[in-house]
Amino acid sequence: MPDQVYLTFKNIRKSFPGVIALDDVSLDIHRGEIHALLGENGAGKSTLMNVLCGLYHQDSGEIYFEGEKYEHNTPKNAIAHGIGMIHQHFMLIPNFTVLENIMLGQTSPKPPSLEKEYFRREILKVADKFGITVDLDKLVEEISVGMMQKIEILKALYKGAELLILDEPTSVLTPQESQELFKMLTDLNQKGTTIIFISHKLNEVMQISERISVLRDGKLVATVNKKDTNQHELSKLMVGREVIGKYDKGESKCGQEVLRIEDLALKDHHNLHRNLLHNISFRVCEGEIVGIAGVDENGQKELAEIISGLRKPTSGRITMFDKDVTQATTRQLIEMGMSYIPADRRNQGLVMDFSLAENTILETHYQKPFTNGISLQKNAIAKFATELVHEYDVRTPSINVPVKNLSGGNQQKVIIGREFSKKTLFLLVMQPTWGLDVGAIEYVHKKLLEARANGITILLISTDLEEVRKLSDRILVMYEGEIVGQADSETSIEEIGLMMAGSKKQAVSL
Amino acid sequence: MKKLSVLLVIAVLVGMLAACAPAATPEPEEPTEAVPTQVAAEPTAVPPTAEPEKQMRVAVIFNTTIKDGGYAQDGYNALMALKDKYNLDVSYQESVNDATVKDVLRSYAAEGYDLVYAHELYFTDAVNEVAAEFPDVKFGVSGYKADYPNVVALDSTNWQGAYLAGVVAGLMTKTNKVAMVTVSQSPTAYRMVNAMYSGAQLYNPDAEIIHLFTGSFDDVVKGKEMATAAIAGGADIVYGNCGMGTAGVIEAAKDAGVYAIGSVVDRNPLAPELVLTSNILDNGRYLTLAVEGLINGDLEWGKTYVLGVKEGVEYLAPFNAAVPQDVIDKVELATQDMIDGKVETPANENYLWLLE
Amino acid sequence: MSELTNIKQTSSTFKETMLRFAKNNMGFVSVFISVMAILFALLIGALLISLVGIDPWEAISYLWKGSFGNRYGFGETLTRFVPLLFSSLSFTVAHKSGFFNVGAEGQILAGAIGAVLVAAYVEGLPPVLHVTLAILAGVLFGAIWAGIAGVLKILLGSNELINTMMLNYVAVLLVEYLIHGPLKPADSYLYVSATILPSAKLPIILSKTPLHLGFVISLVVTVGVFYLLYRTPVGYQMRMVGANLKAASYAGVNIVGVTIVALVTTGGLAGMGGAIELLGTQYKVSNGFSLGYGYDGIGVAVMGRYHPVGIVLSTLLFSVIRVGMGAMQRGAGVPFPLLNVIQGLIIIFVIASGYLTNKLSETVIGGRA
């Protein structure tokens, strides 16, 4: 049974304007294995799988199923061939029940009647066979993210998937939920399902897969057996060089209090009974990095919006440099020395259609030397942008190219350069390394630690627990709009994980 | 250097394309043999006439399309008839608007037309303004004023047809109540209503007029509503002179089974049994009079002509079978009186019956 | 066989040469493509014209003869250019500031109403002052008209597309009301406003043509508008709000304030167009005052790709079409509906060629640097 070739990619090439996404990739998947596709963002993992699922069509190269050439790769044909892909973002309708979501798109045996009961029986049969327990009558919006993922898998299995592809499945899960998922995948695999697992996290790949294929810059670097390799080797394959595991950041010289948040609360203005934020109190001192960990969508976004003045809290008080800034506007805060590196650089941090130079003055364009009060000073702006490009090592053909033409890492460098070049005393950072490659991540981390060493106060909000642990002097954990625990870099991942899942709470006050 | 050569290649290609296109059009002469009779006939059909005098050139401007089924179409038909009759060289531009009318007038004037004619009331000011700039060109307008000696304006009385309609209505009514539906309560409308009243009173001193208005040129529903209300109020003849609303008036008459009178064009086909007649307003006639006046030299330039029954601009359409001969005779008498100038222009400020 | 490969090779180098040429001369190439698009549209138009039995070459030659072929046509073309340019500038400012203003038509009318109040009723002013005040009144009324849509958007969050479009109908009816009542001179036979006073008329700058000073004003304003957008902090903020509202708010920009400024600018420009059309050409307000300048301005702006030179050129093209089409009917007797079809063809082809140029520049320059 094992080692029987199930699926073969032969010399797959795919290019997008200006980028070669897949460069001559050849790869075998064996029947009944868990095969990991490892690589950094943009290495081509998802592109390869999207070609298989028929979302893209390769420029050249062939795909074979059990030795037979697979042509006409369309989404429909992919399902017919037993391919089920679980995307990073779930394709579920929140106000439908689990049952309705799974039966969506299936042909009823007696149209036009929906035959819900028929589907319920059939779905439960599949669920029993694979040992998945679900409550079919719950609304999707009421269930946890981990459960949603199970539903997605069940949906694929119900459609007859023999090959499951999971694209970065743990990025939305707590460590505990991830472990549950792995157990489920192992079970499915033992019952005969072949699994392709896309990830850039080495520990996960080492834990779950049998064989690992590493992609880098659109090329297949190696396919290795798990038992013949280790994390260190994999990371070298993935990045192409050695990677720093832990930073030596030294003691924080914690000084004066910079930010103080008291009893902050925010109600959902669509539903006043729902608290988006509740009972949040903490403070941040000069020269320290406070990290806020938590699974996505637990109120971090709202908290950042309130601190940066974009949104007003329902109640509570924010003090910055001993001034009440609860009602301050973003511009007032910026003028007080706040800088904000938002989570979504494409939509929040940059104006993609503007040139690099124009993007360097988003907050300061109305100040000298960029304007004389009437018109913008092109030379001053160009000089500033050129300096920024040099100092922050932004790779760009010119300062006049639209910033959308830069890679993600270089875009983030523009933002960091912009925020660090002005008078910054307090820095609010959210997901600063999302979607960046390892080199760029290291660069961002280095810059944040430099800022800390220069006495800048940093509040770091990230769903990447590794990042928070590496950088923070103190860690606060958010769960459902509350701060549920406090930790430091010595606290174990398991303990923080329990807090992130809401199963361990401790009172946190000023 | 390379750039230049590519440019040259493109230029040559485009040039060749352009050169090829017309060269390809003349067909080889094969078909001539296939239909020899026609070819032989051709020279005789169009003899190389040595034109004895210069063709007269007439340009006309319309504010809607020539297929509007109304004002512009009447003018266009008249123009085509004139063209055939007098062998004119004509040009026209349709759908000209207030914003561009002066430019169109000037363009025509500059192109040396003998007569530049604007077939639209609202172009009166523009025609006079442009006429001042081109004293050597003759201008005409279906309008209300001619301020310069090279302009002639032609307008209708508007009321003479209504007077004749009133005569018919006064003679035909049993209840002595006749309704008239107009668009508005403007001075023109008052004059028309008063004309109708005078006409009705001519042979029937008991005749009363119920006047109603729709407020819009194209509101068919309102026309019907108004006429229905008048019928409920005792009217047994409804006269619609309210643009497209007239069709609604006739529909109301059909529903109630009472007589109706139409306006502007012959409305008889809408209800042959009930539409007694219509007061026709022949819009094309202005243009005909202007052109013929220019040809015959009997037009007085710088003058505004107000035309009516006498000039054939306004008249009644053929009567339907319901109208007895003695009524027809009496209408003819009234028409003759009008031509002889024996009918006074009615007041245009208030209802005549209120002034008495 | 070897010959075949040979040919293949040369053709690929030819393609490469062409691409390299395109990359180095993108401006020239995009103009070339637009011109070809116009020629194509005219070719189809010529076919249609020949179908109705008119000599197509003669008919199309009138497009040129009517617009640039004689002194008057030249002046007329540049006169038609003026309100259209204002309208497209108005749409450009709105577009760059992130909202969709289809209300230029109504704002032009509002501007004309404002201007006629000053130009026809305020007496005894010296010409320069009278003209200036009348234009300012037009700007003010246009700005207010756009401002209504802005206030509705900010206070109620209602869509500006709907607001501005509805306000167009309101403006048309308002004009209708005013020329039937308050603005109609007592002795007038027709439903039109009073004629403006001689001191408020814009002087003719090319004798024996209708070309008036508004043409110069429109070019100066064009320079001003693009200076505002690209060289001033306010314009920078407007473009920031337009390109990425979120990033602008994260950067501390006062979104409401910038939106109001943008709306007032866009309405003011359209209003100015209405005022200048009144003072330079029409001299009175009628219910056929604008007839689609506001809508054509959208097409012009899209066709000119919101670029100053592009907008001036596409405005000129639209003016040539508008003026030339009249000449085609007068001279060659092409029926009016067919002229509308040809006009539509030209516009569609040129806009499509814009997308082609985009695609080409993506291919030769590449999505990523």
mmCIF file of C-alpha atoms in Angstrom, chain A residues 284-495:
data_model
loop_
_atom_site.group_PDB
_atom_site.id
_atom_site.type_symbol
_atom_site.label_atom_id
_atom_site.label_comp_id
_atom_site.label_asym_id
_atom_site.label_seq_id
_atom_site.Cartn_x
_atom_site.Cartn_y
_atom_site.Cartn_z
ATOM 1 C CA VAL A 284 3.101 49.977 29.103
ATOM 2 C CA CYS A 285 6.324 51.568 30.287
ATOM 3 C CA GLU A 286 9.073 53.377 28.509
ATOM 4 C CA GLY A 287 11.546 51.100 26.776
ATOM 5 C CA GLU A 288 9.655 47.834 27.078
ATOM 6 C CA ILE A 289 7.886 45.668 24.573
ATOM 7 C CA VAL A 290 4.513 44.440 25.749
ATOM 8 C CA GLY A 291 3.127 41.692 23.576
ATOM 9 C CA ILE A 292 -0.540 40.895 23.230
ATOM 10 C CA ALA A 293 -1.061 37.301 22.195
ATOM 11 C CA GLY A 294 -4.286 35.672 21.201
ATOM 12 C CA VAL A 295 -6.086 33.889 18.448
ATOM 13 C CA ASP A 296 -7.276 36.168 15.686
ATOM 14 C CA GLU A 297 -10.638 37.948 16.103
ATOM 15 C CA ASN A 298 -10.517 38.139 19.866
ATOM 16 C CA GLY A 299 -10.651 41.906 20.061
ATOM 17 C CA GLN A 300 -7.082 42.780 19.124
ATOM 18 C CA LYS A 301 -8.170 44.739 16.078
ATOM 19 C CA GLU A 302 -10.658 46.812 18.074
ATOM 20 C CA LEU A 303 -8.130 47.444 20.835
ATOM 21 C CA ALA A 304 -5.586 48.699 18.296
ATOM 22 C CA GLU A 305 -8.176 50.921 16.663
ATOM 23 C CA ILE A 306 -9.078 52.499 19.990
ATOM 24 C CA ILE A 307 -5.489 53.075 21.060
ATOM 25 C CA SER A 308 -4.693 54.670 17.702
ATOM 26 C CA GLY A 309 -7.711 56.993 17.924
ATOM 27 C CA LEU A 310 -9.615 55.514 14.991
ATOM 28 C CA ARG A 311 -12.467 54.359 17.179
ATOM 29 C CA LYS A 312 -13.890 55.602 20.449
ATOM 30 C CA PRO A 313 -14.464 53.207 23.368
ATOM 31 C CA THR A 314 -17.889 52.850 24.982
ATOM 32 C CA SER A 315 -16.310 53.430 28.365
ATOM 33 C CA GLY A 316 -12.910 53.525 30.000
ATOM 34 C CA ARG A 317 -9.942 55.810 29.933
ATOM 35 C CA ILE A 318 -6.700 55.971 28.020
ATOM 36 C CA THR A 319 -3.771 58.002 29.248
ATOM 37 C CA MET A 320 -0.691 58.626 27.185
ATOM 38 C CA PHE A 321 2.234 60.572 28.633
ATOM 39 C CA ASP A 322 -0.003 61.560 31.552
ATOM 40 C CA LYS A 323 -2.587 63.095 29.278
ATOM 41 C CA ASP A 324 -6.123 61.829 28.884
ATOM 42 C CA VAL A 325 -6.307 60.870 25.210
ATOM 43 C CA THR A 326 -9.536 58.878 25.276
ATOM 44 C CA GLN A 327 -11.180 61.297 22.856
ATOM 45 C CA ALA A 328 -8.065 62.325 20.934
ATOM 46 C CA THR A 329 -8.011 62.060 17.151
ATOM 47 C CA THR A 330 -5.448 59.999 15.325
ATOM 48 C CA ARG A 331 -3.644 63.112 14.156
ATOM 49 C CA GLN A 332 -3.391 64.458 17.706
ATOM 50 C CA LEU A 333 -1.932 61.149 18.861
ATOM 51 C CA ILE A 334 0.523 61.096 15.982
ATOM 52 C CA GLU A 335 1.623 64.592 16.878
ATOM 53 C CA MET A 336 2.158 63.413 20.475
ATOM 54 C CA GLY A 337 4.626 60.815 19.220
ATOM 55 C CA MET A 338 2.507 57.765 18.525
ATOM 56 C CA SER A 339 3.337 55.616 15.553
ATOM 57 C CA TYR A 340 1.243 52.790 14.281
ATOM 58 C CA ILE A 341 2.302 49.897 12.098
ATOM 59 C CA PRO A 342 -1.039 48.353 11.200
ATOM 60 C CA ALA A 343 -1.750 44.709 10.552
ATOM 61 C CA ASP A 344 -2.786 45.036 6.948
ATOM 62 C CA ARG A 345 -0.052 46.946 5.191
ATOM 63 C CA ARG A 346 -1.785 46.819 1.803
ATOM 64 C CA ASN A 347 -5.041 48.314 3.049
ATOM 65 C CA GLN A 348 -4.092 50.239 6.151
ATOM 66 C CA GLY A 349 -0.439 51.065 6.057
ATOM 67 C CA LEU A 350 0.106 52.058 2.454
ATOM 68 C CA VAL A 351 -1.695 53.597 -0.468
ATOM 69 C CA MET A 352 -0.869 50.993 -3.062
ATOM 70 C CA ASP A 353 -1.400 53.238 -6.075
ATOM 71 C CA PHE A 354 0.835 55.968 -4.697
ATOM 72 C CA SER A 355 4.529 56.010 -5.422
ATOM 73 C CA LEU A 356 7.032 54.919 -2.846
ATOM 74 C CA ALA A 357 7.989 58.542 -2.254
ATOM 75 C CA GLU A 358 4.394 59.594 -1.712
ATOM 76 C CA ASN A 359 3.937 56.755 0.758
ATOM 77 C CA THR A 360 6.767 57.987 2.924
ATOM 78 C CA ILE A 361 4.870 61.167 3.867
ATOM 79 C CA LEU A 362 1.368 59.850 4.536
ATOM 80 C CA GLU A 363 1.353 61.307 8.043
ATOM 81 C CA THR A 364 3.761 64.184 7.662
ATOM 82 C CA HIS A 365 2.891 65.687 4.289
ATOM 83 C CA TYR A 366 1.403 68.790 5.880
ATOM 84 C CA GLN A 367 4.515 69.549 7.874
ATOM 85 C CA LYS A 368 7.780 71.198 6.992
ATOM 86 C CA PRO A 369 9.934 70.468 5.010
ATOM 87 C CA PHE A 370 7.427 68.568 2.858
ATOM 88 C CA THR A 371 5.269 71.606 2.318
ATOM 89 C CA ASN A 372 5.785 75.333 2.493
ATOM 90 C CA GLY A 373 2.169 75.788 3.474
ATOM 91 C CA ILE A 374 0.864 76.029 -0.069
ATOM 92 C CA SER A 375 2.471 73.390 -2.212
ATOM 93 C CA LEU A 376 4.274 70.127 -1.683
ATOM 94 C CA GLN A 377 8.038 70.340 -1.919
ATOM 95 C CA LYS A 378 8.981 67.660 -4.416
ATOM 96 C CA ASN A 379 12.706 67.895 -3.783
ATOM 97 C CA ALA A 380 12.388 67.575 -0.043
ATOM 98 C CA ILE A 381 10.108 64.572 -0.425
ATOM 99 C CA ALA A 382 12.434 62.914 -2.931
ATOM 100 C CA LYS A 383 15.409 63.509 -0.668
ATOM 101 C CA PHE A 384 13.605 62.045 2.295
ATOM 102 C CA ALA A 385 12.415 59.008 0.350
ATOM 103 C CA THR A 386 15.863 58.370 -1.091
ATOM 104 C CA GLU A 387 17.397 58.469 2.365
ATOM 105 C CA LEU A 388 14.731 56.142 3.672
ATOM 106 C CA VAL A 389 15.308 53.675 0.843
ATOM 107 C CA HIS A 390 19.030 53.604 1.669
ATOM 108 C CA GLU A 391 18.691 53.450 5.396
ATOM 109 C CA TYR A 392 16.048 50.737 5.472
ATOM 110 C CA ASP A 393 17.433 48.817 2.524
ATOM 111 C CA VAL A 394 14.250 48.962 0.455
ATOM 112 C CA ARG A 395 14.790 47.108 -2.790
ATOM 113 C CA THR A 396 13.178 49.215 -5.485
ATOM 114 C CA PRO A 397 14.105 50.386 -8.968
ATOM 115 C CA SER A 398 13.184 53.939 -8.073
ATOM 116 C CA ILE A 399 11.361 56.027 -5.489
ATOM 117 C CA ASN A 400 8.711 56.808 -8.093
ATOM 118 C CA VAL A 401 7.383 53.281 -8.674
ATOM 119 C CA PRO A 402 3.958 52.557 -7.275
ATOM 120 C CA VAL A 403 4.446 50.865 -3.944
ATOM 121 C CA LYS A 404 2.186 48.014 -5.079
ATOM 122 C CA ASN A 405 5.012 46.864 -7.320
ATOM 123 C CA LEU A 406 7.250 46.152 -4.323
ATOM 124 C CA SER A 407 7.398 42.809 -2.548
ATOM 125 C CA GLY A 408 5.671 42.455 0.837
ATOM 126 C CA GLY A 409 8.941 42.675 2.727
ATOM 127 C CA ASN A 410 9.976 45.864 0.972
ATOM 128 C CA GLN A 411 6.540 47.352 1.531
ATOM 129 C CA GLN A 412 6.890 46.664 5.239
ATOM 130 C CA LYS A 413 10.335 48.269 5.177
ATOM 131 C CA VAL A 414 8.767 51.413 3.726
ATOM 132 C CA ILE A 415 6.262 51.502 6.581
ATOM 133 C CA ILE A 416 8.859 50.839 9.234
ATOM 134 C CA GLY A 417 11.174 53.413 7.755
ATOM 135 C CA ARG A 418 8.380 55.956 7.644
ATOM 136 C CA GLU A 419 7.308 55.359 11.231
ATOM 137 C CA PHE A 420 10.846 55.256 12.622
ATOM 138 C CA SER A 421 11.964 58.352 10.741
ATOM 139 C CA LYS A 422 9.643 60.631 12.596
ATOM 140 C CA LYS A 423 9.630 61.502 16.228
ATOM 141 C CA THR A 424 8.283 58.270 17.702
ATOM 142 C CA LEU A 425 7.897 57.756 21.420
ATOM 143 C CA PHE A 426 5.233 55.099 21.474
ATOM 144 C CA LEU A 427 4.908 52.448 18.799
ATOM 145 C CA LEU A 428 1.826 50.360 18.270
ATOM 146 C CA VAL A 429 2.613 47.364 16.077
ATOM 147 C CA MET A 430 0.165 44.820 14.805
ATOM 148 C CA GLN A 431 1.104 41.625 12.941
ATOM 149 C CA PRO A 432 4.327 43.207 11.685
ATOM 150 C CA THR A 433 5.628 40.099 9.929
ATOM 151 C CA TRP A 434 2.465 38.665 8.484
ATOM 152 C CA GLY A 435 3.145 37.151 5.097
ATOM 153 C CA LEU A 436 6.854 38.009 5.088
ATOM 154 C CA ASP A 437 9.708 35.636 4.345
ATOM 155 C CA VAL A 438 12.164 34.647 7.011
ATOM 156 C CA GLY A 439 14.771 37.186 6.036
ATOM 157 C CA ALA A 440 12.291 40.025 6.184
ATOM 158 C CA ILE A 441 10.909 38.761 9.492
ATOM 159 C CA GLU A 442 14.357 38.835 11.027
ATOM 160 C CA TYR A 443 14.860 42.328 9.716
ATOM 161 C CA VAL A 444 11.599 43.589 11.215
ATOM 162 C CA HIS A 445 12.350 41.965 14.548
ATOM 163 C CA LYS A 446 15.818 43.465 14.611
ATOM 164 C CA LYS A 447 14.393 46.932 13.961
ATOM 165 C CA LEU A 448 11.827 46.562 16.737
ATOM 166 C CA LEU A 449 14.504 45.505 19.221
ATOM 167 C CA GLU A 450 16.681 48.439 18.123
ATOM 168 C CA ALA A 451 13.795 50.774 18.775
ATOM 169 C CA ARG A 452 13.323 49.277 22.197
ATOM 170 C CA ALA A 453 17.015 49.746 22.916
ATOM 171 C CA ASN A 454 16.575 53.405 21.963
ATOM 172 C CA GLY A 455 13.934 53.791 24.627
ATOM 173 C CA ILE A 456 10.859 53.588 22.405
ATOM 174 C CA THR A 457 7.855 52.028 24.029
ATOM 175 C CA ILE A 458 6.284 49.250 22.000
ATOM 176 C CA LEU A 459 2.937 47.543 22.196
ATOM 177 C CA LEU A 460 3.077 44.481 19.934
ATOM 178 C CA ILE A 461 -0.146 42.760 18.953
ATOM 179 C CA SER A 462 0.333 39.520 17.075
ATOM 180 C CA THR A 463 -1.369 36.204 16.581
ATOM 181 C CA ASP A 464 2.022 34.621 15.968
ATOM 182 C CA LEU A 465 2.770 33.329 19.433
ATOM 183 C CA GLU A 466 6.387 32.583 18.532
ATOM 184 C CA GLU A 467 6.890 36.197 17.558
ATOM 185 C CA VAL A 468 5.303 37.513 20.718
ATOM 186 C CA ARG A 469 7.422 35.236 22.861
ATOM 187 C CA LYS A 470 10.627 36.111 21.057
ATOM 188 C CA LEU A 471 10.202 39.864 21.311
ATOM 189 C CA SER A 472 8.147 40.733 24.380
ATOM 190 C CA ASP A 473 9.255 41.629 27.856
ATOM 191 C CA ARG A 474 5.749 40.987 29.110
ATOM 192 C CA ILE A 475 2.925 39.097 27.412
ATOM 193 C CA LEU A 476 -0.777 39.728 27.825
ATOM 194 C CA VAL A 477 -3.219 37.208 26.429
ATOM 195 C CA MET A 478 -6.528 38.265 24.906
ATOM 196 C CA TYR A 479 -9.552 36.074 24.661
ATOM 197 C CA GLU A 480 -13.026 37.189 23.624
ATOM 198 C CA GLY A 481 -12.272 40.844 24.181
ATOM 199 C CA GLU A 482 -10.695 40.431 27.580
ATOM 200 C CA ILE A 483 -7.186 40.239 28.911
ATOM 201 C CA VAL A 484 -7.249 36.758 30.426
ATOM 202 C CA GLY A 485 -3.698 36.316 31.504
ATOM 203 C CA GLN A 486 -0.219 37.641 31.837
ATOM 204 C CA ALA A 487 2.978 35.807 30.982
ATOM 205 C CA ASP A 488 6.593 36.337 30.028
ATOM 206 C CA SER A 489 8.991 34.714 27.640
ATOM 207 C CA GLU A 490 9.662 31.986 30.195
ATOM 208 C CA THR A 491 6.048 30.862 30.387
ATOM 209 C CA SER A 492 5.500 27.620 28.499
ATOM 210 C CA ILE A 493 3.690 27.556 25.187
ATOM 211 C CA GLU A 494 1.160 25.129 26.646
ATOM 212 C CA GLU A 495 0.201 27.496 29.429
#
